[in-house]
PDB file of C-alpha atoms and ligand atoms in Angstrom:
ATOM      1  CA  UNK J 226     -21.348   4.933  -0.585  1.00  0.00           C
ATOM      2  CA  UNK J 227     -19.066   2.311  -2.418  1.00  0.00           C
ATOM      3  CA  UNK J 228     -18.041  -0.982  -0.199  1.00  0.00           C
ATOM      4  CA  UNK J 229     -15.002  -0.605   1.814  1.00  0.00           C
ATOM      5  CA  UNK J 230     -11.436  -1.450   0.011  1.00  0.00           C
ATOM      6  CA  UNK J 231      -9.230  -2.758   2.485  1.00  0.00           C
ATOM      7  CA  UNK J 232      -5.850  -3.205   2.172  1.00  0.00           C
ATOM      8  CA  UNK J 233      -3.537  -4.841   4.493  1.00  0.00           C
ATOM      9  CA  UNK J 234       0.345  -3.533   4.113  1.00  0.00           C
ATOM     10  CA  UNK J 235       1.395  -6.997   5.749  1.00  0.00           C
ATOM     11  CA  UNK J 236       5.399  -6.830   5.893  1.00  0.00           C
ATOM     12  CA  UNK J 237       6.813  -3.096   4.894  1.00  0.00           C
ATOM     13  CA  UNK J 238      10.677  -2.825   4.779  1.00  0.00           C
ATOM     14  CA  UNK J 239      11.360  -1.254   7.880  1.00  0.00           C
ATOM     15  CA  UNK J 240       9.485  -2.715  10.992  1.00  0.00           C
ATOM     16  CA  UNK J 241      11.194  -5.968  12.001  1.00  0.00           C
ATOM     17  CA  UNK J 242       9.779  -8.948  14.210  1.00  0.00           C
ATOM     18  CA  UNK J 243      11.338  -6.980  17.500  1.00  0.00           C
ATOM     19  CA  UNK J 244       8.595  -4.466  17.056  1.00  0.00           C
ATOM     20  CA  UNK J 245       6.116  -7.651  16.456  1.00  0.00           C
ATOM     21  CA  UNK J 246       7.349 -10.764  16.284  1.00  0.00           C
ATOM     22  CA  UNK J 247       4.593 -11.864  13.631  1.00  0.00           C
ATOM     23  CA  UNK J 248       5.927  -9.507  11.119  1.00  0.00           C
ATOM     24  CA  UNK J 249       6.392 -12.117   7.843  1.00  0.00           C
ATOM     25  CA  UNK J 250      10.322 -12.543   6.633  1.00  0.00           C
ATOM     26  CA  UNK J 251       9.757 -16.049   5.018  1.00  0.00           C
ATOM     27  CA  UNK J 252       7.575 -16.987   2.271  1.00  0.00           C
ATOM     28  CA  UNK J 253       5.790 -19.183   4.257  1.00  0.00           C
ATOM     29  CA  UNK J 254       5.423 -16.384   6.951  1.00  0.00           C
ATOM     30  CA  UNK J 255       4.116 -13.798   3.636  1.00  0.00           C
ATOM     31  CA  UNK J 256       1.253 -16.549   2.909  1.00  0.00           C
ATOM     32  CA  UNK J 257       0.572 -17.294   6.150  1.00  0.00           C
ATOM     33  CA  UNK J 258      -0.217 -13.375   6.546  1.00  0.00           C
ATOM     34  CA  UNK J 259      -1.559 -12.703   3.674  1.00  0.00           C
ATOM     35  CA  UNK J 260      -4.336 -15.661   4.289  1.00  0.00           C
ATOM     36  CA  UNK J 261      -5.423 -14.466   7.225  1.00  0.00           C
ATOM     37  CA  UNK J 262      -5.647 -10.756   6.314  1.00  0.00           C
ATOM     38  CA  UNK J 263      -7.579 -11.725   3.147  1.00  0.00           C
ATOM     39  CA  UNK J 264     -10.052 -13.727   5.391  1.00  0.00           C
ATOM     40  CA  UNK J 265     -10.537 -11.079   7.836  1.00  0.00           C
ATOM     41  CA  UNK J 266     -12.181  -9.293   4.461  1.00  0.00           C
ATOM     42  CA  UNK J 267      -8.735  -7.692   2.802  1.00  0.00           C
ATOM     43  CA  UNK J 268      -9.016  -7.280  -0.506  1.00  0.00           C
ATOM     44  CA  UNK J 269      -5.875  -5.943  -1.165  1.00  0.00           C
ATOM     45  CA  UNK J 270      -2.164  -7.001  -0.103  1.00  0.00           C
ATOM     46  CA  UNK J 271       0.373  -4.068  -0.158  1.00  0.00           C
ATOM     47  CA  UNK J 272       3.645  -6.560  -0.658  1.00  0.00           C
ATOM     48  CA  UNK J 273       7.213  -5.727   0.054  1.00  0.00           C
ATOM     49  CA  UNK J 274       9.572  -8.693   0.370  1.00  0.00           C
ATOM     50  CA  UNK J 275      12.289  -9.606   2.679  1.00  0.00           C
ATOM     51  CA  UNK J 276      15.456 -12.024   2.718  1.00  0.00           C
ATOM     52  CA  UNK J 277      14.636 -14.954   5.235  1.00  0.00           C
ATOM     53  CA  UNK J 278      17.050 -12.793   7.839  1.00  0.00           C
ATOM     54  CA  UNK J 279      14.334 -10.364   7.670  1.00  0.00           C
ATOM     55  CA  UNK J 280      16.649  -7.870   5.582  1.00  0.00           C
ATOM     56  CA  UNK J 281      14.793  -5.923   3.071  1.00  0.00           C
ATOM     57  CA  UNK J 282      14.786  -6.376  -0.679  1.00  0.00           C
ATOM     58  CA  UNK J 283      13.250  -5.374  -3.865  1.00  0.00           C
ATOM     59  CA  UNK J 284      14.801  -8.588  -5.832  1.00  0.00           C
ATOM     60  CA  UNK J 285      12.740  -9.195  -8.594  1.00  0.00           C
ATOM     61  CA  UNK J 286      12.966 -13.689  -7.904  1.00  0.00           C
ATOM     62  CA  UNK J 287      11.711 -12.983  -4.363  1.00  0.00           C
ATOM     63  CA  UNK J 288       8.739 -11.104  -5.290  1.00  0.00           C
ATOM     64  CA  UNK J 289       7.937 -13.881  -7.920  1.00  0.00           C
ATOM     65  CA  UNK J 290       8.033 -16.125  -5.489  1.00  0.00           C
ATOM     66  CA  UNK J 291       6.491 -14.368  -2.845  1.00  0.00           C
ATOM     67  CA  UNK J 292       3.615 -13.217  -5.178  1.00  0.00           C
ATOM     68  CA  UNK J 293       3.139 -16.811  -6.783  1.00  0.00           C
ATOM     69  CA  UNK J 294       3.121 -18.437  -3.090  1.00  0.00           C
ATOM     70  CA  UNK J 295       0.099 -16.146  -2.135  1.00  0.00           C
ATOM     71  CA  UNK J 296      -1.276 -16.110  -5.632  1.00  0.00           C
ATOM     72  CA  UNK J 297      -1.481 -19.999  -5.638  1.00  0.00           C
ATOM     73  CA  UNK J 298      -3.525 -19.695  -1.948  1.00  0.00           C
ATOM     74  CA  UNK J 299      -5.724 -16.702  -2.857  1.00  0.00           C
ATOM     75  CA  UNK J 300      -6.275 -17.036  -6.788  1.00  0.00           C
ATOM     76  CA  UNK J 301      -8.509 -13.284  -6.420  1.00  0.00           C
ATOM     77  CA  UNK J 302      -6.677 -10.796  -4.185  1.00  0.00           C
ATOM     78  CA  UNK J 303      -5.141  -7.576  -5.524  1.00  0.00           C
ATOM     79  CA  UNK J 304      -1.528  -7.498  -4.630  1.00  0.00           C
ATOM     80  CA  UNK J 305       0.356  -4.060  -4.724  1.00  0.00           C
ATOM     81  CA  UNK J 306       4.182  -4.814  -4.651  1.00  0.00           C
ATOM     82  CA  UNK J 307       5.942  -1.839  -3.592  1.00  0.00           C
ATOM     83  CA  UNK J 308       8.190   0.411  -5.559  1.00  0.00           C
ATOM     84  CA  UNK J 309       9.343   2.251  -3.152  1.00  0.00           C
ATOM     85  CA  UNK J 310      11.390  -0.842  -1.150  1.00  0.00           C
ATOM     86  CA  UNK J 311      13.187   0.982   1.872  1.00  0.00           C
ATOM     87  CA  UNK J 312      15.315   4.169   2.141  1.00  0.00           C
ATOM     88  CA  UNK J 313      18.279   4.361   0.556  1.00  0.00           C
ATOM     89  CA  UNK J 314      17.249   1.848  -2.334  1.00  0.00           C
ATOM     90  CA  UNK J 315      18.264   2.846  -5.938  1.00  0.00           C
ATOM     91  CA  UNK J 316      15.360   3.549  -8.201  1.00  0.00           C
ATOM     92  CA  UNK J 317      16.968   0.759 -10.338  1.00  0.00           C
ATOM     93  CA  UNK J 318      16.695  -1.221  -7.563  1.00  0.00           C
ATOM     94  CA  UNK J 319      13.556  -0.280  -6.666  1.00  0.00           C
ATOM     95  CA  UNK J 320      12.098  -1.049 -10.095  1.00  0.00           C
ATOM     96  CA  UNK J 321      12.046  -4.778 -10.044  1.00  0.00           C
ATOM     97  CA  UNK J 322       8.856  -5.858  -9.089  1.00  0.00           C
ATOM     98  CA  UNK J 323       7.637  -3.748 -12.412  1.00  0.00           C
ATOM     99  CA  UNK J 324       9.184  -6.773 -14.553  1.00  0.00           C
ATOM    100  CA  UNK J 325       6.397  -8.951 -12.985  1.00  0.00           C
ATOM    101  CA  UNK J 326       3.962  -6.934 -14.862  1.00  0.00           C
ATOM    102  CA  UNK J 327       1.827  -7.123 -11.626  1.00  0.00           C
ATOM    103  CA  UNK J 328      -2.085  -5.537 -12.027  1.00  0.00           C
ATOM    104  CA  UNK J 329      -1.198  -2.894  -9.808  1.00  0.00           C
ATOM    105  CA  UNK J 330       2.535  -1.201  -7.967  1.00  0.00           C
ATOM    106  CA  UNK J 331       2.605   1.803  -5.588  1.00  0.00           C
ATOM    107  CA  UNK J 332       4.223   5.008  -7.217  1.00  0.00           C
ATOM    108  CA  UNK J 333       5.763   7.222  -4.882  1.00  0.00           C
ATOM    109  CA  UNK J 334       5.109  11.139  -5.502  1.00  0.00           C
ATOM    110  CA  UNK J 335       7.848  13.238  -4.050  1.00  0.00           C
ATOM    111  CA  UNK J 336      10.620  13.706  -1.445  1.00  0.00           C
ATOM    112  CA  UNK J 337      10.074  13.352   2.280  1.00  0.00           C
ATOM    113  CA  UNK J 338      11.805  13.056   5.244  1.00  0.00           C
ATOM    114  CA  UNK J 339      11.083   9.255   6.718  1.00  0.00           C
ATOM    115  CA  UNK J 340      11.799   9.261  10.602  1.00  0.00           C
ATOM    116  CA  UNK J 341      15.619  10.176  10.482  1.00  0.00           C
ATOM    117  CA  UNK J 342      15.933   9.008   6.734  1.00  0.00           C
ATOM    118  CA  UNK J 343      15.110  10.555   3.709  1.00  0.00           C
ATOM    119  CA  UNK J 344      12.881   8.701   1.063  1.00  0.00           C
ATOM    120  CA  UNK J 345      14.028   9.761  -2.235  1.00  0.00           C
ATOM    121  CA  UNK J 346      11.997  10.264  -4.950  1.00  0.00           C
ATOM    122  CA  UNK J 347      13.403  12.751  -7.525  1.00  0.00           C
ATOM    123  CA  UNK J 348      11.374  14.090 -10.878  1.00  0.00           C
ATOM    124  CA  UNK J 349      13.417  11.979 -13.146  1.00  0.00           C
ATOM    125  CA  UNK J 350      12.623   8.573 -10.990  1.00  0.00           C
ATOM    126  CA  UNK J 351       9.213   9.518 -10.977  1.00  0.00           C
ATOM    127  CA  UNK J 352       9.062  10.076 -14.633  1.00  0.00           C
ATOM    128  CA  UNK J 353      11.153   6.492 -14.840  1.00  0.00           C
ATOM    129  CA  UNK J 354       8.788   5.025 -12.539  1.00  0.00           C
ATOM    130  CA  UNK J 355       5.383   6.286 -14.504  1.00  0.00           C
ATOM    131  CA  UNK J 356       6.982   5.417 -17.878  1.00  0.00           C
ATOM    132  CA  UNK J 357       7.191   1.575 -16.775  1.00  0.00           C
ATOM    133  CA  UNK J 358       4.013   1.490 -15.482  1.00  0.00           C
ATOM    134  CA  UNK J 359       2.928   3.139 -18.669  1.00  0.00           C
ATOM    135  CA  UNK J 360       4.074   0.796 -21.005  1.00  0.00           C
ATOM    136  CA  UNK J 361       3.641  -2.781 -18.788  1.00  0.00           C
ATOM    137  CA  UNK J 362      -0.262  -1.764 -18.010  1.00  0.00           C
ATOM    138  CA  UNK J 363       0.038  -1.293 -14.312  1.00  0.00           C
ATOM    139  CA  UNK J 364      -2.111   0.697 -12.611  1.00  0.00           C
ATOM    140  CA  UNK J 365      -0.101   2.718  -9.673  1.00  0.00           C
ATOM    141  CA  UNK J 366      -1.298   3.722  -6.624  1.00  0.00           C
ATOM    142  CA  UNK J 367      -0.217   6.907  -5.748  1.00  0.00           C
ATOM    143  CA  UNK J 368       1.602   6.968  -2.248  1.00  0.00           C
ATOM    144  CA  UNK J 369       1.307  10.874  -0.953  1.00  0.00           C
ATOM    145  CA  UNK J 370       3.317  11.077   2.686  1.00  0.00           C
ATOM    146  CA  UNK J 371       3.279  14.947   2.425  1.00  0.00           C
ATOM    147  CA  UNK J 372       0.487  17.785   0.789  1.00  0.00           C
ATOM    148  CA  UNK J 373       2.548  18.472  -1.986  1.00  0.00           C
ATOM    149  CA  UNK J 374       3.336  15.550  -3.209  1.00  0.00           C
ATOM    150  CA  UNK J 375      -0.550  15.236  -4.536  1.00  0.00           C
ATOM    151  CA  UNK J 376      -0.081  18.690  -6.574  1.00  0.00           C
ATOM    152  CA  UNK J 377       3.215  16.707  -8.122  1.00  0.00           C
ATOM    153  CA  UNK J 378       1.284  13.652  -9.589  1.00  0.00           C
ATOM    154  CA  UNK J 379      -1.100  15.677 -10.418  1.00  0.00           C
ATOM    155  CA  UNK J 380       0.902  17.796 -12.564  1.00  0.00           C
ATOM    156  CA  UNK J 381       2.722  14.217 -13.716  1.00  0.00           C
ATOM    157  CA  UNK J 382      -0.782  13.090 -14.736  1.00  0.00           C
ATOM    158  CA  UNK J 383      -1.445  16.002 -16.829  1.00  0.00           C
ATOM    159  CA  UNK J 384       1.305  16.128 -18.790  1.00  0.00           C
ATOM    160  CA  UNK J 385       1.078  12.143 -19.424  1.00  0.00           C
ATOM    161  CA  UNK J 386       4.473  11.145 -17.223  1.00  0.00           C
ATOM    162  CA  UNK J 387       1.980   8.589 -15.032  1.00  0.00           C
ATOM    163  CA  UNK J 388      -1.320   6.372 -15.649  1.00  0.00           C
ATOM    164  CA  UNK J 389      -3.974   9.298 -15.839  1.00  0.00           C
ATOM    165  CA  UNK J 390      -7.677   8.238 -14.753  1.00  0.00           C
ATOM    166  CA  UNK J 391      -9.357   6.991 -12.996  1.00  0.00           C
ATOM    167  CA  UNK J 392      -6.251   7.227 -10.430  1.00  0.00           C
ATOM    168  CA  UNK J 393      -5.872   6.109  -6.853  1.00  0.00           C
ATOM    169  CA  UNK J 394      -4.452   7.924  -4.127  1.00  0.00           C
ATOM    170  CA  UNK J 395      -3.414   6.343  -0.528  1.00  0.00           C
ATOM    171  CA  UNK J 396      -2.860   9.412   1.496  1.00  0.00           C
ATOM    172  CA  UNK J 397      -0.101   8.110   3.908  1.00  0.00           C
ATOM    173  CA  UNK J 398      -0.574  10.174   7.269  1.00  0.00           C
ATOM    174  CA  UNK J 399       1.790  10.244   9.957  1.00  0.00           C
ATOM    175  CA  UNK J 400       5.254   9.095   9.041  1.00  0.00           C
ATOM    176  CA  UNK J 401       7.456  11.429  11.160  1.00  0.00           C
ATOM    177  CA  UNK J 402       8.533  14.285   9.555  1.00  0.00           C
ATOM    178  CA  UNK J 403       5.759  14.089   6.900  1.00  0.00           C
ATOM    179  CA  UNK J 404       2.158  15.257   6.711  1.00  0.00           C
ATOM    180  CA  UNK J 405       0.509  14.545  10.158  1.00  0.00           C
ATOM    181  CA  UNK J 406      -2.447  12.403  10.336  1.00  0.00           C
ATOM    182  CA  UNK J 407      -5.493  14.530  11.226  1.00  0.00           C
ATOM    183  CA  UNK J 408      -8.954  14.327  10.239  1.00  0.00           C
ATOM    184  CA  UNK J 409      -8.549  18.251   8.221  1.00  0.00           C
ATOM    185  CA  UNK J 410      -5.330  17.270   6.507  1.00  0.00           C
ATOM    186  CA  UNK J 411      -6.942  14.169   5.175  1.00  0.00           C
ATOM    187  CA  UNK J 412     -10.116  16.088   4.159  1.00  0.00           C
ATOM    188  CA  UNK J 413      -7.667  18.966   2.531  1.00  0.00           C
ATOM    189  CA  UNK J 414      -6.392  16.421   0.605  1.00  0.00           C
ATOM    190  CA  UNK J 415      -9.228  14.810  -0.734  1.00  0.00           C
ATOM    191  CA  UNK J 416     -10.876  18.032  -1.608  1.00  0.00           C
ATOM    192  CA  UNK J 417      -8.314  18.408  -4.247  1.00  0.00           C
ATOM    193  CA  UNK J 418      -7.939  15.163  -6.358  1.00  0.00           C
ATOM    194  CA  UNK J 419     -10.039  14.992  -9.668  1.00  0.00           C
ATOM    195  CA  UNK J 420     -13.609  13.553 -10.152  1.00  0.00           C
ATOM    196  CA  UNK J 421     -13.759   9.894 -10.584  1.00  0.00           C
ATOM    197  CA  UNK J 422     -10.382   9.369  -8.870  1.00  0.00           C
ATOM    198  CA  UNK J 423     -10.187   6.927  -5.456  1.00  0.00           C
ATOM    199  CA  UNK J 424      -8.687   7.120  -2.078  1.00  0.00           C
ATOM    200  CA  UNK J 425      -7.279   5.319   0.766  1.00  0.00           C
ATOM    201  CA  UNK J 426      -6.259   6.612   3.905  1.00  0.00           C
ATOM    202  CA  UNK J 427      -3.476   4.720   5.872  1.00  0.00           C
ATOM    203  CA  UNK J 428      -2.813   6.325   9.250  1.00  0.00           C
ATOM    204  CA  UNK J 429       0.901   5.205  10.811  1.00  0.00           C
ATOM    205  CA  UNK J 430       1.119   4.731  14.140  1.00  0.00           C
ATOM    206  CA  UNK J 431      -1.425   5.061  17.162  1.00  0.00           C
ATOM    207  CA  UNK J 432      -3.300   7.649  14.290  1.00  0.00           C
ATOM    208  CA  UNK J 433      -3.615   4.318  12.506  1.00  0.00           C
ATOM    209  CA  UNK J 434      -7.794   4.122  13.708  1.00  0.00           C
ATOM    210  CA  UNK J 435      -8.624   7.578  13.709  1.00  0.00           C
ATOM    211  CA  UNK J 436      -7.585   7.486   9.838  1.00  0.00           C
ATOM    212  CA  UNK J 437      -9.299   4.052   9.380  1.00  0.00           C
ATOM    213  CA  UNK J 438     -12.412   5.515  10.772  1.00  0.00           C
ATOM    214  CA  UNK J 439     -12.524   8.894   8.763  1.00  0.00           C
ATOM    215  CA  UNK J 440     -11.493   6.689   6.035  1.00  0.00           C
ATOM    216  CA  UNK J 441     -14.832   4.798   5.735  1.00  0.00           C
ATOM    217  CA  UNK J 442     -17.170   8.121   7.114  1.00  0.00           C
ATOM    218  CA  UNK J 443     -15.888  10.099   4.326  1.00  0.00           C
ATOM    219  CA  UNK J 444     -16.324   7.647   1.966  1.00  0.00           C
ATOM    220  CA  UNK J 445     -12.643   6.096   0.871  1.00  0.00           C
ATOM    221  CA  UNK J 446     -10.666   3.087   1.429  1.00  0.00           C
ATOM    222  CA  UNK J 447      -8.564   1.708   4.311  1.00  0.00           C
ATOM    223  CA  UNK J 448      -5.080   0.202   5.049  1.00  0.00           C
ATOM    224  CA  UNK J 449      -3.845  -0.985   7.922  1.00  0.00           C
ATOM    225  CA  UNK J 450      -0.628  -3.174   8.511  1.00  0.00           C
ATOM    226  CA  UNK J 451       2.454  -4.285  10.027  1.00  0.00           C
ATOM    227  CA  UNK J 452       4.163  -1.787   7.905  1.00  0.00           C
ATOM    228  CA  UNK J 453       2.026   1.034   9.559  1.00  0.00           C
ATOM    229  CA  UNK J 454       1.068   0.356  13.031  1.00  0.00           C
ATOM    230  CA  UNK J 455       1.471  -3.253  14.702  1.00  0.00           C
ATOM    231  CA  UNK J 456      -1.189  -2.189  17.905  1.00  0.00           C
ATOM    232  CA  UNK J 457      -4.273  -3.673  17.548  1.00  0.00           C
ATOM    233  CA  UNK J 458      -4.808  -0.766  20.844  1.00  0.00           C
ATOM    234  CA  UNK J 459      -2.440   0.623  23.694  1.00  0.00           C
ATOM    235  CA  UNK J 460      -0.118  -1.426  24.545  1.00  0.00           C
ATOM    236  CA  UNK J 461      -1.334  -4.026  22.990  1.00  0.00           C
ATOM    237  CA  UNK J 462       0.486  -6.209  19.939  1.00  0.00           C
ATOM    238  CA  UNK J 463      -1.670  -7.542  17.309  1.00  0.00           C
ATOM    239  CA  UNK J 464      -1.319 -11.336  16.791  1.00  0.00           C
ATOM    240  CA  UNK J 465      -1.799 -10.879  13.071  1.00  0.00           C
ATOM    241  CA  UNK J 466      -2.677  -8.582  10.308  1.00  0.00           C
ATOM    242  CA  UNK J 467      -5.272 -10.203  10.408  1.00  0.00           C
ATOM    243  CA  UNK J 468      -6.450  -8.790  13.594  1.00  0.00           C
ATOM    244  CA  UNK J 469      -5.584  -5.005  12.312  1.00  0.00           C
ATOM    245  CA  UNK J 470      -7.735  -6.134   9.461  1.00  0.00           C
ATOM    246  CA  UNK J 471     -11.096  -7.897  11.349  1.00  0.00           C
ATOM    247  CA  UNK J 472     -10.940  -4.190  13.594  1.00  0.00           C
ATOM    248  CA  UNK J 473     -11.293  -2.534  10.531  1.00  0.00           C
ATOM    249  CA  UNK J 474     -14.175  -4.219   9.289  1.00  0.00           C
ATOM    250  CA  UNK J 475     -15.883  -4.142  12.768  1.00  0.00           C
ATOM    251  CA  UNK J 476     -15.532  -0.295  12.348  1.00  0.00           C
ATOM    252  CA  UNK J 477     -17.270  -0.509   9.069  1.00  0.00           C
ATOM    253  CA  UNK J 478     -19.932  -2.591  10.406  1.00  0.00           C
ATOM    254  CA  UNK J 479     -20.570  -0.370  13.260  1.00  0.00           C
ATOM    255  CA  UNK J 480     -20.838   2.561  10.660  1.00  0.00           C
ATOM    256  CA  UNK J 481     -22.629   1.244   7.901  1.00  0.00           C
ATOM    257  CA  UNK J 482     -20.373   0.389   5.463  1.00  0.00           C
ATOM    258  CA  UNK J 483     -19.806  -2.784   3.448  1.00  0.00           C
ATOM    259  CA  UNK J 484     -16.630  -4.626   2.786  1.00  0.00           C
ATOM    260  CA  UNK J 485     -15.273  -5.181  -0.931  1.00  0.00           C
ATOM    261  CA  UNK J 486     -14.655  -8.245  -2.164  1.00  0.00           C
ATOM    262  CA  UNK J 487     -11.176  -8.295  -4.550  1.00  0.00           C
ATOM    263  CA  UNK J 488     -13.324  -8.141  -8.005  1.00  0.00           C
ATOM    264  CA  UNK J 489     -15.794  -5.368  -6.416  1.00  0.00           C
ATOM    265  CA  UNK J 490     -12.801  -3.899  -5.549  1.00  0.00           C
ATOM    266  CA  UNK J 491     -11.006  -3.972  -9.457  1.00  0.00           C
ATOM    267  CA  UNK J 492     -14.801  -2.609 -10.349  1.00  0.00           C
ATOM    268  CA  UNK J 493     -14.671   0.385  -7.567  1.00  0.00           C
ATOM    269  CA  UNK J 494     -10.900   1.333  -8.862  1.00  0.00           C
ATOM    270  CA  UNK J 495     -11.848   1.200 -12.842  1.00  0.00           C
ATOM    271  CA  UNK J 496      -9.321  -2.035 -13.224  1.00  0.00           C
ATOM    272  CA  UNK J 497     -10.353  -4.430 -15.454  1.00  0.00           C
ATOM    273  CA  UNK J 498     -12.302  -7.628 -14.435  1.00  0.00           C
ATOM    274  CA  UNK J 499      -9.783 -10.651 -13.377  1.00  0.00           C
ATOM    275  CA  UNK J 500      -8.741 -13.331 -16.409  1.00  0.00           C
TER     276      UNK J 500
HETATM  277  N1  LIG E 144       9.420   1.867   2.989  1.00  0.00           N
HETATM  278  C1  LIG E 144       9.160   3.237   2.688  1.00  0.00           C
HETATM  279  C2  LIG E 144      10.423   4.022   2.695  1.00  0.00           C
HETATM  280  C3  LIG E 144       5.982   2.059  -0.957  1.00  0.00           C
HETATM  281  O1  LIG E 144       5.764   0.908  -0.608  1.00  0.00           O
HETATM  282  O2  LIG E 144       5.863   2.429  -2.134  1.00  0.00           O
HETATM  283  C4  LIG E 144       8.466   3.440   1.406  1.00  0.00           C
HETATM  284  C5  LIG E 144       7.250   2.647   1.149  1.00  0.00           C
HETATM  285  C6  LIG E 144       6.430   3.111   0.014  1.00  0.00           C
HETATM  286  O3  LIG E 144       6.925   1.668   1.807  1.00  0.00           O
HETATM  287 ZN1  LIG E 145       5.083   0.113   1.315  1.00  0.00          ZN
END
């Protein structure tokens, strides 16, 4: 088996420092995060920004600053801003983070319910979205919260709308009202994407560690996060992503499995090698 890609999703756009009160807002709160995720053995940080009052944002200015405060600390980690920002966020909107020409963005692949909200993502935004990642060189990663979403990209793919292969999947599991997070869902899912392709596996919630452990037994990559689950175990609050992130690779340990370093990972995903 390939090492282990994690990625920590350190901030997200809708869980706020009541649910945890180390979920980052600042920049200095972003870096401080994103440090100790990466030294836990993260190779990848899923970034979504936030005004300093903790309100969510997709301005373009605070993910260059965000993104050039943890670039300056960690000169090799993958960063994945989001696209998809929070509910209720205009694809316009939405867009910004593309104008960073960043190595990588998430790409959102259909529709969903999200809790009581509904995360919109119509055919024309995806086409907008997989045109601009098209023609700035980004490589998406291809958020699936529900089964059919997959069959969407995939169809995107094939007609040249998105980045074709090698692609990469994260199979989000468990947002409420979406695709639950169990081990056959996750396994239906994989079955289906194409030969050569890569996968992660974030599980939301308390499925958060089931998901991280099929994730490295069958073979794909983990997330884990504030933005997903902020128990390191029952009732009890992880100080840090950091400490989502060292459970993860005591997992792997336990089961054999290697961690990725940021370059292995670029190699393992098909990206090219860091300038
Ligand atoms: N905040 C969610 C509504 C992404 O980053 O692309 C969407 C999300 C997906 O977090
Ligand atoms: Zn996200």
């Amino acid at each position: 088996m390939e090492k282990l890609i994690i990625t920590a999703a350190i901030c997200g756009a809708e869980v706020t420092k009541a649910n945890n009160p180390a979920v980052p807002y600042t920049v200095e709160e972003m870096v401080r995060e994103a440090k100790l995720a990466y030294e836990a053995g993260a190779a990848i940080i899923h970034v979504h920004v936030r005004e300093d009052d903790g309100t969510p944002t997709q301005d373009r200015e605070r993910f260059r600053v965000v993104m050039d405060a943890i670039r300056k600390e960690l000169p090799d980690v993958i960063m994945i801003p989001s696209t998809g920002g929070a509910t209720g966020m205009t694809p316009e909107e939405r867009l910004q983070p593309t104008e960073l020409f960043p190595e990588m963005a998430t790409l959102d692949c259909g529709t969903c319910n999200f809790g009581d909200e509904v995360f919109e993502n119509t055919m024309p935004t995806m086409r907008a979205f997989g045109k601009r990642m098209i023609e700035n060189h980004i490589k998406p990663e291809y958020e699936c919260f529900e089964i059919g979403h997959l069959d969407t990209v995939l169809n995107m793919a094939k007609k040249g709308e998105v980045p074709g292969a090698p692609m990469q999947f994260n199979f989000v599991l468990g947002v409420p009202g979406c695709t639950p997070a169990t081990v056959d869902n996750l396994a239906f899912l994989v079955g289906k994407i194409p030969a050569g392709s890569t996968w992660t596996v974030t599980g939301v919630g308390r499925s958060a560690w089931t998901m991280a452990a099929a994730g490295i037994i069958m073979g794909g990559n983990v997330r884990v996060g504030f933005e997903d689950n902020v128990y390191l175990g029952k009732g009890h609050k992880a100080a840090s992503n950091g400490e989502l992130v060292e459970k993860v690779v005591r997992l792997a340990k336990e089961l054999g499995r290697e961690i990725a370093t940021p370059d292995e990972a670029r190699a393992i995903l098909g990206m090219p090698a860091r300038k």
